């Protein structure tokens, strides 16, 4: 079955993808210039042992505390928050606390996630719990969650109180998504709708919140903030599709994780559930493989990936990612954003969804 | 369900036990309402932890904690002339973060029992215990926001939690060391236990409309109470009756925990300290004979006496801070009763939280 070439959706202005705007990499560099000092300052306030674990996780130093510059995440969410503030006519600077808080929450969830999933590698390096022990990683995650709220509340920004509620709601959704994801492990009857709802909670909510909070800190009106949130949520769900595809077919050199990692653990990811519920021979064979009690062998992983492809899971996820991106960009337009930040937001959204494939 | 008067928590001639019960009558419904907002799976796990459900999700009525912390919040609101029900969101928030920390604590300590029942991680798994803790943590701040907090309460609570984490880290670090000093052990106890009780006092005073002096004074009251609480807990951890502690006898000693009486014994300069240190070396848990020997040595080396004296000192300091706030008489009596309850010596049948 031929996989259709990915078509980049056009912007709502009817033109092809923007030219002349800053490339995504440059946008991220600009954003990091604003975020990193504030992030480091926040982490600096943690107790020494927590600071040490957090800084290792963020890629700032090695296990012995020697400064390095390891990849520690692209910091996409804070970039989206800053751009959203600008998009509604505000300045990026005052939105930095919101952006930092979002990134802290994201990383609290990664620290705990890696403990719960017993993942050994993140960003091509041993995970924090592998280096420092599960207890230290649990505490570091707890500390980052506390720090996020503290950064927001301490900002003194007029939108801070509303921000605390928004971020709290996003955290609750994130946790709900993780809990649902966990419950899927025991079930053979997960529907596509349930899987989608889980992904929205697990990934979409925080991305949506990042953009919404940025818009709020930038002084946007409720209508704009709603649209921006939908933009972020759709980008988040598209992101999850792409992430799930990479979890099966991704190049380890890029993903930083072993090939077929999601299949090995028999994860019920979006393309997998699409295949399982496809009412096809391939889907039924996949279901049989997934009913096994033990992790899949290398050969079984290769076969499972083929089955997902044959059952249409791969094509479906790619198409969904494209559809969601297009929908996200329409929502962005409807928010009537300032043109330059809008172009930058679009560039980031495309980078998240397209470039990694 | 019986209707609950939104009356005062403190009242003339009301015993400490009755004050706790009155608090529970107010706080319990609000706590349950908050937990209702959790996703279904975590809701039933939280329900098990709080003693409302059994491990199959059926209704139960297991022992919950005593509720010292939310009681402190409500009483401190009344102490500055405020109403208990205005402090309810803060009381619920404090109880939620306390239980978040218990859930994670049990995972980190691998404690299989909590309040006479299997701990959440031992029943539902580590992942669920971590997630439920995270959810309660977040719910606490949501509760504050819903209660109309202007951000000041949230800041105080997150600052207290960061101290709590600092204390837990220090406690974790102590396990690997043989040179823990008494001063740093006291600081660890202030962080790990005092900070949350202190913020309970402060949030209560704030909710009750107290002045900055009131808030500061009741914060200090809570901090002394917290240290007293830890000292009493550590004394129980060595010499407490398991029927009341809900934990195995000498559990702290079995794990070679550097609790306050132990560190006092090790650093007190008594000859028995060397024998205690020798017993404490080694990686495997102590057996029953080892525990009994260790307990005797801690006592011989003066650890028990020091802890008891320090406990009395902290209780007295707490009462002094309280008096300085000129609290209303009923609330004062309630807080003094709570203080005595917290500091109750081992062998009294007071269920520990």
XYZ file of C-alpha atoms in Angstrom:
710
model
C 0.000 0.000 0.000
C 1.506 3.277 -1.084
C 1.834 5.921 1.575
C 0.676 9.265 0.184
C 3.240 12.027 0.182
C 2.676 14.458 2.974
C 0.934 17.602 1.825
C 1.670 20.770 3.660
C -1.618 22.558 4.347
C -1.843 26.164 3.238
C -2.362 29.039 5.634
C -5.782 30.622 6.003
C -4.577 33.494 3.901
C -4.629 31.065 1.024
C -0.932 31.174 0.342
C 1.546 28.327 0.554
C 3.609 27.927 3.710
C 5.107 31.269 4.683
C 8.354 32.343 3.141
C 10.520 35.034 4.575
C 9.557 34.183 8.131
C 12.180 33.006 10.573
C 12.895 29.293 10.374
C 11.715 27.229 13.313
C 15.228 26.647 14.620
C 15.845 30.373 14.824
C 12.554 30.926 16.622
C 13.480 28.292 19.184
C 16.886 29.888 19.697
C 15.257 33.276 20.271
C 12.817 31.727 22.738
C 15.556 29.894 24.602
C 17.423 33.149 24.986
C 14.468 34.414 27.027
C 13.468 31.188 28.768
C 16.742 29.509 29.721
C 18.009 32.154 32.159
C 14.620 32.241 33.895
C 14.405 28.445 33.977
C 17.901 28.182 35.441
C 17.121 30.864 37.987
C 14.008 29.018 39.100
C 15.850 25.690 39.393
C 18.649 27.461 41.240
C 16.233 28.072 44.080
C 15.711 24.367 44.676
C 17.432 22.436 47.470
C 20.906 21.357 46.338
C 20.199 17.701 45.653
C 17.031 18.537 43.719
C 18.824 21.244 41.772
C 21.436 18.678 40.840
C 18.917 16.142 39.547
C 16.853 18.765 37.719
C 19.902 20.300 36.047
C 21.063 16.884 34.897
C 17.604 16.191 33.473
C 17.557 19.561 31.682
C 20.918 18.765 30.095
C 22.863 21.499 31.905
C 25.383 19.266 33.613
C 26.528 15.662 33.796
C 25.885 13.295 36.729
C 28.839 14.786 38.586
C 27.639 18.336 38.115
C 30.165 19.317 35.444
C 28.572 21.839 33.089
C 27.732 20.476 29.650
C 25.365 21.458 26.923
C 23.469 18.269 26.287
C 20.188 18.190 24.387
C 17.502 18.463 27.020
C 14.410 19.057 24.989
C 13.625 21.634 22.332
C 11.567 23.776 24.733
C 8.723 23.982 22.249
C 5.986 24.683 24.765
C 7.535 27.817 26.233
C 8.223 29.096 22.716
C 4.557 28.657 21.869
C 3.592 30.549 25.015
C 5.825 33.514 24.218
C 4.635 33.687 20.620
C 1.021 33.481 21.731
C 1.547 36.501 23.980
C 2.933 38.414 21.034
C 0.181 37.150 18.751
C -2.482 38.881 20.861
C -0.507 42.107 20.886
C 1.436 41.645 24.101
C 5.164 41.401 24.723
C 7.133 38.212 25.216
C 9.009 39.373 28.316
C 6.037 39.500 30.728
C 4.939 36.049 29.502
C 8.232 34.417 30.508
C 6.899 33.221 33.901
C 4.019 31.483 32.155
C 6.398 29.886 29.677
C 8.765 28.760 32.434
C 5.888 27.326 34.469
C 4.690 25.307 31.485
C 8.159 23.914 30.847
C 8.559 23.012 34.527
C 5.260 21.118 34.501
C 6.237 19.347 31.280
C 9.496 18.221 32.836
C 7.929 17.171 36.128
C 5.766 14.840 34.070
C 8.769 13.529 32.108
C 10.704 12.785 35.309
C 7.782 10.851 36.794
C 6.912 9.249 33.438
C 10.388 7.784 33.085
C 10.169 6.286 36.601
C 6.718 4.850 35.955
C 7.606 3.457 32.510
C 11.080 2.410 33.682
C 12.505 4.104 30.593
C 16.282 3.978 30.533
C 16.987 6.695 27.975
C 15.751 10.205 27.263
C 17.319 12.661 24.830
C 20.071 10.102 24.160
C 21.142 10.057 27.799
C 20.399 7.859 30.800
C 17.206 8.995 32.498
C 17.456 10.791 35.825
C 16.128 7.847 37.816
C 18.770 5.583 36.279
C 21.500 7.959 37.390
C 20.214 9.120 40.771
C 17.657 6.488 41.737
C 13.877 6.456 41.527
C 13.407 8.269 44.854
C 15.478 11.260 43.776
C 13.636 11.377 40.443
C 10.239 11.259 42.160
C 11.260 14.075 44.510
C 12.758 16.133 41.685
C 9.518 15.794 39.745
C 7.535 16.834 42.814
C 9.842 19.829 43.233
C 9.387 20.960 39.633
C 5.625 20.761 39.995
C 5.859 22.946 43.108
C 8.255 25.311 41.421
C 5.928 25.800 38.447
C 3.158 27.161 40.634
C 5.590 29.221 42.644
C 7.007 30.875 39.512
C 3.513 31.777 38.348
C 2.286 33.023 41.684
C 5.474 35.019 42.287
C 5.318 36.760 38.912
C 2.824 39.326 40.111
C 1.365 39.371 36.621
C -2.352 40.287 36.512
C -3.053 37.043 34.654
C -1.130 34.942 37.188
C -4.111 33.870 39.298
C -6.038 32.747 36.238
C -2.814 31.138 35.036
C -2.544 29.064 38.199
C -6.034 27.709 37.565
C -5.321 27.051 33.873
C -2.095 25.256 34.622
C -3.706 23.278 37.424
C -6.474 22.146 35.094
C -3.906 21.116 32.470
C -1.933 19.132 35.055
C -5.104 17.349 36.134
C -5.833 16.447 32.516
C -2.274 15.316 31.964
C -2.457 13.048 35.001
C -5.828 11.744 33.877
C -4.332 10.930 30.477
C -1.463 9.049 32.066
C -3.830 7.151 34.329
C -6.006 6.187 31.369
C -2.920 5.175 29.373
C -1.939 2.919 32.263
C -5.382 1.337 32.394
C -5.160 0.546 28.661
C -2.299 -1.843 29.376
C -4.703 -4.274 31.023
C -7.377 -4.038 28.334
C -7.787 -5.647 24.925
C -10.848 -3.583 23.954
C -9.633 0.006 23.803
C -11.659 1.985 21.276
C -10.212 4.607 18.963
C -12.335 7.264 20.620
C -10.925 6.352 24.037
C -7.390 6.372 22.700
C -7.909 9.761 21.150
C -9.381 11.172 24.372
C -6.392 9.812 26.273
C -3.948 11.446 23.848
C -5.806 14.744 24.089
C -5.509 14.645 27.849
C -1.960 13.366 27.947
C -0.435 15.641 25.308
C -2.991 18.052 23.909
C -3.989 19.632 27.202
C -0.572 20.984 28.149
C 0.182 22.282 24.658
C -3.224 23.924 24.545
C -2.556 25.416 27.964
C 0.843 26.744 26.877
C -0.695 28.726 24.048
C -3.740 29.796 26.075
C -1.624 30.977 28.998
C 0.650 32.881 26.644
C -2.389 34.542 25.136
C -3.715 35.340 28.598
C -0.414 36.843 29.729
C -0.312 38.851 26.500
C -3.656 40.419 27.279
C -5.745 38.550 24.726
C -9.537 38.527 24.917
C -11.408 35.340 25.893
C -12.349 34.558 22.289
C -8.751 34.744 21.139
C -7.567 32.663 24.048
C -10.168 29.992 23.225
C -9.016 29.838 19.604
C -5.399 29.766 20.608
C -6.089 26.931 23.028
C -7.729 24.942 20.222
C -4.723 25.627 18.011
C -2.444 24.288 20.734
C -4.600 21.280 21.526
C -4.832 20.257 17.868
C -1.090 20.686 17.421
C -0.665 18.568 20.535
C -2.798 15.744 19.212
C -1.003 15.915 15.857
C 2.262 15.789 17.795
C 1.086 12.639 19.583
C 0.298 10.946 16.255
C 3.770 11.788 15.001
C 5.324 10.686 18.289
C 3.467 7.407 18.105
C 4.609 6.833 14.524
C 8.180 7.501 15.607
C 7.684 5.123 18.522
C 7.269 2.414 15.942
C 9.259 3.486 12.900
C 11.504 6.211 14.232
C 15.248 6.284 13.656
C 16.895 5.813 17.088
C 19.587 8.295 16.108
C 16.877 10.945 15.995
C 14.375 9.793 18.577
C 16.955 8.916 21.213
C 15.028 5.730 21.941
C 15.445 2.154 20.643
C 13.561 1.216 17.471
C 10.079 -0.280 17.964
C 10.209 0.825 21.622
C 6.440 1.294 21.839
C 5.756 -2.095 20.280
C 8.115 -3.901 22.572
C 6.092 -2.687 25.519
C 2.852 -3.392 23.627
C 1.722 0.181 24.006
C -1.810 1.020 22.828
C -0.737 4.049 20.828
C -2.916 5.772 18.212
C -1.713 3.907 15.096
C -1.795 0.660 17.058
C -5.381 1.105 18.217
C -6.375 2.194 14.716
C -4.953 -1.090 13.453
C -6.469 -3.153 16.264
C -9.935 -1.740 15.631
C -9.666 -1.887 11.829
C -11.688 -5.118 11.582
C -9.026 -6.642 9.297
C -7.006 -9.852 9.287
C -3.868 -7.873 9.994
C -5.590 -6.154 12.907
C -6.723 -9.470 14.366
C -3.249 -10.938 14.036
C -1.860 -7.871 15.781
C -4.408 -8.325 18.569
C -3.199 -11.895 19.061
C 0.410 -10.699 19.346
C -0.640 -8.018 21.780
C -2.474 -10.521 23.972
C 0.832 -12.185 24.849
C 1.970 -11.675 28.416
C 5.610 -11.064 27.771
C 7.309 -8.242 25.813
C 7.583 -8.826 22.054
C 10.807 -10.196 20.580
C 12.708 -8.304 17.872
C 11.219 -10.455 15.130
C 7.736 -10.050 16.576
C 8.237 -6.265 16.670
C 9.155 -6.173 12.996
C 6.099 -8.251 12.195
C 3.821 -6.150 14.388
C 4.988 -2.995 12.616
C 4.156 -4.589 9.274
C 0.720 -5.559 10.525
C -0.011 -2.020 11.701
C 0.993 -0.764 8.277
C -1.117 -3.313 6.434
C -4.117 -2.641 8.662
C -3.868 1.043 7.763
C -2.705 2.394 11.104
C 0.301 4.169 9.692
C -1.586 5.880 6.894
C -4.380 6.879 9.233
C -2.069 8.515 11.778
C -0.211 10.427 9.084
C -3.489 11.644 7.626
C -4.787 12.602 11.067
C -1.640 14.567 11.813
C -2.076 16.496 8.574
C -5.783 17.097 9.183
C -5.186 18.295 12.726
C -2.416 20.612 11.623
C -4.690 22.166 9.027
C -7.432 22.578 11.605
C -4.968 24.068 14.079
C -3.806 26.651 11.567
C -7.397 27.623 10.828
C -8.000 28.172 14.543
C -4.871 30.279 14.688
C -6.182 32.465 11.874
C -9.525 32.846 13.563
C -7.729 34.193 16.639
C -6.792 37.209 14.480
C -3.169 37.101 15.535
C -0.524 39.682 14.782
C 1.118 38.562 11.526
C 4.722 37.978 12.514
C 4.048 35.920 15.644
C 1.370 34.052 13.683
C 3.923 33.119 11.049
C 6.274 31.964 13.780
C 3.551 29.918 15.477
C 2.747 28.310 12.150
C 6.409 27.540 11.556
C 6.685 25.835 14.932
C 3.495 23.874 14.397
C 4.781 22.621 11.045
C 8.124 21.762 12.561
C 6.452 19.736 15.293
C 4.191 17.845 12.937
C 6.012 17.609 9.636
C 9.729 17.810 9.989
C 10.182 14.755 12.173
C 8.500 12.437 9.699
C -26.031 12.218 56.159
C -26.574 14.308 59.265
C -26.698 18.026 58.664
C -23.560 19.750 59.794
C -23.763 22.998 61.659
C -21.388 25.504 60.199
C -20.616 26.462 63.722
C -17.305 26.882 65.412
C -14.750 24.129 65.646
C -13.579 25.344 69.033
C -16.024 25.701 71.891
C -15.760 26.032 75.648
C -15.182 22.694 77.389
C -14.799 20.873 74.084
C -12.115 18.192 74.353
C -9.319 17.829 71.825
C -10.924 14.645 70.549
C -14.214 16.464 70.047
C -12.442 19.327 68.286
C -10.894 16.830 65.894
C -14.301 15.270 65.329
C -15.878 18.656 64.693
C -13.165 19.432 62.147
C -13.721 16.121 60.433
C -17.438 16.862 60.184
C -16.617 20.060 58.311
C -13.582 18.983 56.323
C -14.606 15.476 55.319
C -17.425 16.459 52.949
C -15.252 19.147 51.372
C -12.369 16.701 50.972
C -14.650 14.123 49.395
C -16.066 16.762 47.050
C -12.550 17.671 45.958
C -11.547 14.053 45.394
C -14.739 13.624 43.312
C -13.091 15.887 40.747
C -10.329 13.353 40.115
C -10.510 10.947 37.159
C -12.374 7.748 38.031
C -9.445 5.408 38.479
C -7.458 7.758 40.684
C -10.597 8.732 42.563
C -11.089 5.214 43.830
C -7.417 4.866 44.707
C -7.562 8.106 46.650
C -10.769 6.855 48.256
C -8.945 3.744 49.400
C -6.072 5.815 50.802
C -8.449 8.057 52.741
C -10.217 5.017 54.151
C -13.537 5.605 52.388
C -13.260 2.564 50.109
C -11.763 -0.875 50.352
C -9.312 -2.135 47.744
C -12.173 -3.366 45.554
C -13.763 0.052 45.545
C -16.547 -0.866 47.936
C -17.574 1.523 50.681
C -15.531 1.126 53.835
C -14.951 3.090 56.994
C -11.303 2.555 57.695
C -9.314 4.833 59.956
C -8.316 8.018 58.276
C -5.636 10.245 59.754
C -6.483 12.234 62.857
C -6.731 15.385 60.800
C -4.344 17.415 62.938
C -3.324 19.646 60.053
C -6.762 20.714 58.840
C -7.804 21.154 62.482
C -4.883 23.500 62.914
C -6.002 25.529 59.900
C -9.567 25.914 61.164
C -8.587 26.643 64.771
C -6.068 29.288 63.698
C -8.768 30.985 61.643
C -10.981 31.070 64.719
C -8.082 32.133 66.924
C -7.816 35.429 65.032
C -11.556 35.969 65.132
C -12.446 34.421 61.809
C -14.922 31.708 60.828
C -13.915 28.099 60.343
C -15.807 27.608 57.115
C -13.892 30.457 55.454
C -10.726 28.490 56.082
C -12.182 25.275 54.675
C -10.464 25.469 51.249
C -7.124 26.002 52.953
C -7.793 23.131 55.360
C -8.675 20.815 52.484
C -5.616 21.974 50.524
C -3.298 21.247 53.432
C -4.803 17.808 53.968
C -4.479 17.055 50.247
C -0.779 17.966 50.092
C -0.117 16.070 53.304
C -1.609 12.956 51.746
C 0.195 13.510 48.446
C 3.417 13.439 50.424
C 2.354 10.288 52.311
C 1.603 8.483 49.046
C 5.014 9.343 47.586
C 6.744 8.771 50.934
C 5.463 5.203 51.141
C 6.714 4.531 47.594
C 10.144 5.922 48.441
C 10.416 4.182 51.817
C 8.818 0.987 50.474
C 6.463 1.022 53.452
C 3.851 -1.685 52.940
C 1.558 -0.502 55.719
C -0.150 2.812 56.370
C -2.819 3.385 59.039
C -3.063 -0.351 59.752
C -3.760 -1.184 56.087
C -1.675 -2.057 53.047
C -0.253 1.111 51.527
C -1.492 2.284 48.132
C 1.653 1.350 46.170
C 1.600 -2.160 47.641
C -1.996 -2.647 46.488
C -2.272 -0.654 43.260
C 1.362 -0.444 42.162
C 4.012 2.246 42.215
C 2.766 3.986 39.077
C -0.706 4.484 40.490
C 0.717 5.691 43.791
C 2.894 8.274 42.048
C 0.020 9.423 39.831
C -2.490 9.651 42.669
C -0.002 11.663 44.703
C 0.572 14.008 41.761
C -3.182 14.379 41.371
C -3.726 15.257 45.044
C -0.863 17.747 44.820
C -2.502 19.514 41.900
C -5.966 19.259 43.448
C -4.743 21.101 46.548
C -3.865 24.205 44.563
C -7.074 23.932 42.592
C -8.928 23.908 45.908
C -7.153 27.077 47.026
C -7.943 28.806 43.752
C -11.603 27.810 43.985
C -11.682 29.196 47.506
C -10.761 32.606 46.140
C -7.062 32.626 46.967
C -5.345 35.695 45.546
C -2.098 33.797 44.976
C -0.679 34.550 48.412
C -1.932 31.271 49.840
C -0.598 29.320 46.864
C 2.820 30.945 47.254
C 2.974 30.068 50.925
C 1.879 26.523 50.268
C 4.380 25.921 47.475
C 7.163 27.421 49.605
C 6.213 25.046 52.428
C 6.158 22.110 50.038
C 9.599 22.983 48.703
C 10.858 22.919 52.297
C 9.134 19.577 52.754
C 10.935 18.193 49.713
C 14.192 19.623 51.027
C 13.587 17.782 54.270
C 12.828 14.543 52.500
C 16.000 14.886 50.421
C 18.037 15.469 53.537
C 16.400 12.468 55.190
C 17.248 10.408 52.104
C 20.841 11.629 52.214
C 21.189 10.793 55.896
C 20.615 7.122 55.179
C 24.007 6.798 53.544
C 25.914 8.814 56.152
C 27.422 7.998 59.534
C 28.199 11.581 60.536
C 24.799 13.257 60.747
C 24.853 16.119 63.226
C 22.028 16.972 65.614
C 21.559 20.500 64.276
C 21.123 19.321 60.709
C 18.787 16.576 61.866
C 16.643 19.173 63.622
C 16.648 21.297 60.467
C 15.579 18.299 58.462
C 12.681 17.724 60.881
C 11.670 21.376 60.643
C 11.577 21.087 56.875
C 10.014 17.667 56.621
C 7.336 18.029 59.281
C 7.378 21.559 60.658
C 6.926 23.443 57.390
C 3.510 22.005 56.605
C 2.169 22.544 60.113
C 3.586 26.051 60.059
C 1.861 26.889 56.793
C -1.332 25.357 58.160
C -1.230 27.899 60.952
C -0.404 30.737 58.591
C -3.113 29.859 56.051
C -5.660 29.515 58.837
C -4.746 32.922 60.232
C -4.892 34.466 56.748
C -8.288 32.945 56.019
C -9.517 34.220 59.354
C -8.505 37.761 58.494
C -5.550 37.896 60.875
C -2.912 40.614 60.830
C 0.584 39.988 59.534
C 1.701 39.524 63.148
C -1.004 36.919 63.698
C -0.014 35.074 60.556
C 3.670 35.122 61.494
C 2.967 34.124 65.106
C 0.738 31.217 64.186
C 3.275 30.147 61.570
C 5.851 29.937 64.347
C 3.359 28.120 66.535
C 2.884 25.556 63.776
C 6.640 25.156 63.301
C 7.232 24.388 67.001
C 4.243 22.066 66.952
C 5.712 20.351 63.903
C 9.031 19.736 65.541
C 7.216 18.422 68.616
C 5.187 16.164 66.353
C 8.344 14.755 64.770
C 9.992 14.198 68.145
C 6.923 12.386 69.456
C 6.733 10.378 66.232
C 10.395 9.407 66.523
C 9.919 8.353 70.140
C 6.941 6.262 69.025
C 9.046 4.863 66.185
C 11.324 3.233 68.713
C 9.243 2.714 71.840
C 5.670 2.907 70.549
C 3.084 0.144 70.797
C 2.434 -1.185 67.258
C -1.266 -1.474 68.061
C -1.440 2.287 68.252
C 1.250 3.277 65.770
C -0.140 1.140 62.956
C 3.408 0.204 62.042
C 5.680 -2.704 63.080
C 7.564 -2.380 66.393
C 10.839 -0.494 66.190
C 10.303 0.019 62.452
C 12.535 3.070 62.414
C 15.367 1.150 64.000
C 14.935 -1.805 61.663
C 15.679 0.542 58.759
C 18.497 2.251 60.636
C 16.663 5.542 60.312
C 18.659 8.509 61.624
C 15.764 9.769 63.698
C 16.213 12.510 66.297
C 16.644 10.258 69.370
C 19.113 8.119 67.436
C 21.219 11.063 66.263
C 21.111 12.583 69.745
C 22.381 9.278 71.122
C 25.123 8.969 68.505
C 26.412 12.509 68.992
C 25.892 12.834 72.757
C 29.377 11.663 73.738
C 28.154 8.773 75.914
C 30.204 5.540 75.766
C 27.111 3.625 74.617
C 27.192 5.717 71.418
C 30.107 3.666 70.076
C 28.246 0.392 70.584
C 25.188 1.931 68.940
C 27.243 3.084 65.955
C 28.735 -0.381 65.618
C 25.271 -1.933 65.666
C 24.138 0.590 63.071
C 26.841 -0.351 60.593
C 25.922 -2.906 57.941
C 23.394 -3.035 55.145
C 20.779 -5.604 56.059
C 17.817 -4.645 58.223
C 18.232 -5.341 61.928
C 16.485 -8.411 63.312
C 14.273 -8.348 66.419
C 17.206 -8.845 68.793
C 19.154 -6.132 67.043
C 16.231 -3.760 67.333
C 15.817 -4.426 71.051
C 19.546 -3.926 71.600
C 19.561 -0.717 69.582
C 16.605 0.675 71.494
C 18.365 -0.034 74.805
C 21.551 1.646 73.553
C 19.726 4.743 72.324
C 18.204 5.067 75.771
C 21.496 4.422 77.564
C 23.281 6.988 75.429
C 20.693 9.580 76.425
C 18.739 9.744 73.174
C 15.351 9.098 74.736
C 15.818 11.603 77.524
C 17.072 14.277 75.142
C 14.139 13.762 72.782
C 11.609 13.856 75.623
C 13.114 17.042 77.037
C 13.252 18.664 73.621
C 9.648 17.632 73.003
C 8.592 19.397 76.192
C 10.589 22.462 75.182
C 8.991 22.666 71.748
C 5.516 22.254 73.203
C 6.212 25.072 75.640
C 7.571 27.276 72.860
C 4.479 26.546 70.785
C 2.214 27.582 73.632
C 4.195 30.778 74.103
C 3.805 31.716 70.425
C 0.124 31.023 70.718
C -0.291 33.191 73.776
C 1.518 36.048 72.051
C -1.191 36.062 69.382
C -3.849 36.745 72.007
C -6.220 34.165 70.570
C -9.904 33.975 71.426
C -10.378 31.735 74.489
C -12.257 28.877 72.830
C -9.760 28.643 69.968
C -6.890 28.956 72.427
C -8.219 26.044 74.433
C -8.673 24.079 71.238
C -5.113 24.768 70.083
C -3.662 23.987 73.506
C -5.587 20.731 73.528
C -4.239 19.941 70.074
C -0.727 20.744 71.253
C -1.026 18.323 74.152
C -2.451 15.676 71.860
C 0.422 16.019 69.400
C 2.972 15.751 72.140
C 1.392 12.785 73.865
C 4.141 10.448 75.060
C 4.368 6.803 73.851
C 2.179 4.222 75.584
C -0.884 6.433 75.475
C -3.368 4.931 73.052
C -3.401 7.741 70.550
C -3.564 6.478 66.946
C -0.760 8.049 64.930
C -1.404 9.524 61.520
